[in-house]
Every structure is written in C-alpha cells, then in structure tokens.
Coordinates of C-alpha atoms in Angstrom, one line a residue:
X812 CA 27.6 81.9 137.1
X813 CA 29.8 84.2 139.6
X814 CA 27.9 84.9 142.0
X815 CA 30.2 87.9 143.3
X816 CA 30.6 89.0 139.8
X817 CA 26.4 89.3 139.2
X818 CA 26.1 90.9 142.6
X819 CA 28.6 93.6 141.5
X820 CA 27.2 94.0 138.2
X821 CA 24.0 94.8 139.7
X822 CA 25.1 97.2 142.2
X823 CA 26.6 99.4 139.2
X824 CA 23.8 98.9 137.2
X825 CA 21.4 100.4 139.9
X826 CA 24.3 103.0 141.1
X827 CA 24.2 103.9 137.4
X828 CA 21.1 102.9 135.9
X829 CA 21.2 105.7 132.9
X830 CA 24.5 104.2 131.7
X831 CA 24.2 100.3 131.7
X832 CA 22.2 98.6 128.9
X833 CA 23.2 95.4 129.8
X834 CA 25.2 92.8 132.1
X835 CA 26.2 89.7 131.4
X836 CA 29.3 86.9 132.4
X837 CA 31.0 85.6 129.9
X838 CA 34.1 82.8 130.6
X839 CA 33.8 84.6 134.6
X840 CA 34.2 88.0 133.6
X841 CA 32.0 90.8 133.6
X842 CA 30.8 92.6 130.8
X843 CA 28.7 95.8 130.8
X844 CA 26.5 97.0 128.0
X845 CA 27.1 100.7 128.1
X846 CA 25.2 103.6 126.7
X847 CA 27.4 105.6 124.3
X848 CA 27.2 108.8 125.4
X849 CA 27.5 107.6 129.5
X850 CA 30.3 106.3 128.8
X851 CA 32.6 108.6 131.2
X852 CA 30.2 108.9 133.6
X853 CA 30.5 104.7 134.2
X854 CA 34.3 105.0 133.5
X855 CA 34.2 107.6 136.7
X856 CA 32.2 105.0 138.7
X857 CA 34.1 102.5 137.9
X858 CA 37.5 104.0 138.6
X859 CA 36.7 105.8 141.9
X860 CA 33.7 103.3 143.7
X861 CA 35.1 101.8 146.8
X862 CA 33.4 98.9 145.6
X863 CA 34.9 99.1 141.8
X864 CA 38.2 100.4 142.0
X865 CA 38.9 99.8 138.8
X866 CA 42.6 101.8 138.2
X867 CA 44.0 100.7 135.5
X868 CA 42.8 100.9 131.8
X869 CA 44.5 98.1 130.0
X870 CA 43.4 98.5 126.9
X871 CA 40.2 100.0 124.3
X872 CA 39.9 97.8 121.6
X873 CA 37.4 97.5 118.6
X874 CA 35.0 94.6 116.9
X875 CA 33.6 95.1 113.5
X876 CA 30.4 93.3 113.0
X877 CA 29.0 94.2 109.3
X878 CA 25.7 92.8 109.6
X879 CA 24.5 94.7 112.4
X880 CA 23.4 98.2 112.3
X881 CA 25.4 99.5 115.0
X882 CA 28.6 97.3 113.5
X883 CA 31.4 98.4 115.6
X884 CA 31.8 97.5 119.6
X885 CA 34.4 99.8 121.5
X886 CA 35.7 97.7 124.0
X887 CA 37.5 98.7 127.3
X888 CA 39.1 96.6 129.4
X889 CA 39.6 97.0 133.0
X890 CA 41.6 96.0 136.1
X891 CA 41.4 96.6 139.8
X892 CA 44.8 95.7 141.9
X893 CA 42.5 96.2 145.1
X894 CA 39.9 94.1 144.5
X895 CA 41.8 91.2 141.7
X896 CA 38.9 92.1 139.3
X897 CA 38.8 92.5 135.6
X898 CA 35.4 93.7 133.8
X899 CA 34.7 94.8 130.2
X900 CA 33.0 97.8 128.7
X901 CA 31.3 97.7 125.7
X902 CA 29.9 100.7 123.6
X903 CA 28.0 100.0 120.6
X904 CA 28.1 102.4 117.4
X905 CA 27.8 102.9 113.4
X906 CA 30.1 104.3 111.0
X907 CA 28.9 107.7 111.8
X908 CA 28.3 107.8 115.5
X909 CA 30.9 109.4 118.0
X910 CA 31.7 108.0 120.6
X911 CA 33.0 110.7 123.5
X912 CA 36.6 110.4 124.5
X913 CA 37.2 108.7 127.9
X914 CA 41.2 110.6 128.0
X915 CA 39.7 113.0 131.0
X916 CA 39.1 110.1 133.0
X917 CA 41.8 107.2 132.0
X918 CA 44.5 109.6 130.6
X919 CA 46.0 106.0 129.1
X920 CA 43.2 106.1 126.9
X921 CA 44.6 108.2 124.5
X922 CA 47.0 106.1 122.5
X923 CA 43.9 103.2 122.7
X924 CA 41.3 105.6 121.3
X925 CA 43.8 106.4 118.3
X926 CA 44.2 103.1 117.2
X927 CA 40.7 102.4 117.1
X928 CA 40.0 105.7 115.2
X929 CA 42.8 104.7 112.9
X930 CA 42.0 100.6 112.2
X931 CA 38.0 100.6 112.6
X932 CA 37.6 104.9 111.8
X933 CA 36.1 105.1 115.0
X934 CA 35.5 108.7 115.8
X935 CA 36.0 110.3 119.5
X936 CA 34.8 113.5 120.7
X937 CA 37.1 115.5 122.7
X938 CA 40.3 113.8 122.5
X939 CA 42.8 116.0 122.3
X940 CA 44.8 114.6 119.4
X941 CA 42.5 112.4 117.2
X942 CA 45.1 111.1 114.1
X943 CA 46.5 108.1 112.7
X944 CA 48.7 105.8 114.8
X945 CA 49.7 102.5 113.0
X946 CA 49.4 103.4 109.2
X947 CA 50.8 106.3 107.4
X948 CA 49.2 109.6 106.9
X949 CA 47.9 109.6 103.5
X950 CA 46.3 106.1 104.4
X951 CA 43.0 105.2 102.1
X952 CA 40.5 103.4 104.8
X953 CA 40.7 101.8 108.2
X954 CA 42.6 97.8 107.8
X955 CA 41.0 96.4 110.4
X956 CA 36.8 96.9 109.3
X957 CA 36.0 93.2 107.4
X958 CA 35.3 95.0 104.5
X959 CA 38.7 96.0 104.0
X960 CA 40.8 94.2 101.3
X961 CA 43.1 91.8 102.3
X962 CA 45.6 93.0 100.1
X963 CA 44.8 96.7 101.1
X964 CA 44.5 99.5 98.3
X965 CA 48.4 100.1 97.9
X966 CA 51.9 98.7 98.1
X967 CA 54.9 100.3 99.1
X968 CA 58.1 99.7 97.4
X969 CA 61.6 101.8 97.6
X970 CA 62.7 103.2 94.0
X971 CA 66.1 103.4 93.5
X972 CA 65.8 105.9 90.4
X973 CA 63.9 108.1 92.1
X974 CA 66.1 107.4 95.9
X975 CA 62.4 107.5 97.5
X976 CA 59.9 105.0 99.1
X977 CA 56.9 104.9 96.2
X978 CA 53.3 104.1 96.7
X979 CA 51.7 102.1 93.3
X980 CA 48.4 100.1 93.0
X981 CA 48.9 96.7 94.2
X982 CA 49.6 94.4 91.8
X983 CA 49.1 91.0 92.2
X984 CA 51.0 88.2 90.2
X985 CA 48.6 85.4 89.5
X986 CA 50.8 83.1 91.1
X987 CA 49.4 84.6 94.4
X988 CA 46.1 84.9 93.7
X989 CA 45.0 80.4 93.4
X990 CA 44.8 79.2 96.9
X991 CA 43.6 75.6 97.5
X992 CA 44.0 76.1 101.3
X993 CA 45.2 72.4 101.6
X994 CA 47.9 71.3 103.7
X995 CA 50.5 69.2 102.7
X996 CA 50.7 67.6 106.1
X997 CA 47.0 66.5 106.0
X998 CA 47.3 64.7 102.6
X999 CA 46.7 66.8 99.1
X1000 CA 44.9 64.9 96.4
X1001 CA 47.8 66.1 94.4
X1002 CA 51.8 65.6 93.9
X1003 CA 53.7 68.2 95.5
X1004 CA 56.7 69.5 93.9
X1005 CA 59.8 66.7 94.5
X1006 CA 57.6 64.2 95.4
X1007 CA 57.3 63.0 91.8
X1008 CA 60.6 61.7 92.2
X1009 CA 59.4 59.3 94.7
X1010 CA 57.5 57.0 91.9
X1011 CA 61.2 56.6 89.2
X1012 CA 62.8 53.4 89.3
X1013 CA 66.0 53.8 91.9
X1014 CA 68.9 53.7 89.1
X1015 CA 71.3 50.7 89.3
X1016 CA 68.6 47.9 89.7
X1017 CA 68.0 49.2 93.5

C-alpha cells in the first residue's frame, strides 16, 4: 500500500467527512467512494486544496453492474500537474437516481456527463445541455448497459429508391447468428474450408 496515497486519502476523508463513503488503493491509485449528492462539494476540495490540486478532469466515465441495486458507477478521473497525482471518483446510482452535474466546477465535464447520459442513461441535474452525443436522436436505449442487445434494436441502411438513409428492424441472416467461438489457429475439431484439399492424392503420381 502507498503510504502517501492512504495519508492523503485520509486527510480528504476527514476535511470532507459528509462526502467520502469510502477509500481504497487499487494498482497505486486512489479511489474515493463518494456520496451522490456531495459530489461537487469533493470535486471543489479536490480541485482547489493546496494539498489536492487536482486541475484537470480527464474524463467521467460509467460501469454497469446489473446485479447490484445501485448498478451503475460514475467514474471521474483526476490529475494534478503540481503534485504528479491521479485519483478516482466514484458515485454509485440506479436507473432512476440523478446524479448532480459537476459542469460548475470542471467546466470539461460537460461533453463527459453527455456521454454517460447517452450510453448508460445516466441522468444529471443541472447541466446545461443534457442530450444525446454518440447515437442519433431518435435512438431506442442506452448501448453501453449489459442488457443492451448486441445487435442493437435497428440497422441503418441508405435507400436508393427513396435517396434517404432508412432505419428497419435488424434482420439477421442465420449465417451470422452460429458461432462456435473456436479459432482456427488453436486447432478446430473440424475441416476448415480449403483444407479438404489437403487429404486428395497430388495428381501425376506426386
């Protein structure tokens, strides 16, 4: 364990003892357990301490875990040029819960908190413009939950009749849908295609 890392985790636990659930190392990194809605009150501390420092939002991820209650972890990662220190935020929530918008203190975070609404359906109070990044408007679900289907709800195809792009139901040809998940450079238990050939008599007596 790091010891400078535990020490500082502790000193923003106690500056902040409302906010932080939880502190833990993991790989010599420090993660904090945060309570949803202190979220922006621990972003401040972290971003203006003289101990902290931490300038520089590099990025707010999400984690879907379905067999929790509180499934989804908002994650926000950290850096501070002054100190060479990275930590990692956590906020745990459900489908419903919302989770207030951290764009006040990390203006950055505005672009992050987008993509989360729009691949986990993440909601965020506050943000100033809450809407789909990555998919398209009329999008059916968030792709990123492990609930979603693989082969999503809809495929998009460009119809030359109608000089549009078209959305229709994805249809799958069963050709795609058997998957034996072997590879052919660990040895199949069966003949790949042209390797039949390798078991006909060579022609001309060789």
């Amino acid at each position: 364990m790091n010891q400078a890392l535990q020490d500082l985790g502790e000193y923003i636990q106690n500056s902040v003892p409302e906010a932080v659930l939880e502190v833990m190392q993991d790989h010599d990194e420090l993660i904090l357990i945060c309570k949803r809605e202190a979220i922006c009150r621990l972003m401040t501390l972290l971003r203006d301490d003289s101990n902290c420092l931490f300038k520089l939002l590099m990025d707010i991820c999400g984690a879907d875990y379905p067999e929790r209650a509180e499934r989804f972890d908002v994650v926000y990662n950290l850096l501070s040029l002054r100190h060479n220190q990275r930590i990692r935020v956590k906020v745990r929530c459900d489908e419903d819960a919302i989770v207030p918008s951290v764009t006040d203190v990390f203006s950055s975070a505005g672009w992050y908190e987008r993509e989360a609404w729009d691949l986990y359906g993440v909601m965020f109070s506050g943000h100033p413009d809450l809407r789909r990044i990555l998919t398209d408007y009329g999008f059916d679900g968030h792709p990123m939950r492990k609930d979603f289907p693989l082969t999503g709800h809809v495929e998009v195809r460009y119809d030359d009749e109608q000089k549009r792009v078209v959305y229709e139901p994805v249809k799958l040809t069963q050709a795609f849908r058997s998957f034996d998940f072997m590879s052919p450079w660990e040895g199949a238990d069966y003949v790949l295609p042209g390797d039949e050939k390798a078991d006909e008599p060579a022609k001309g007596g060789r």
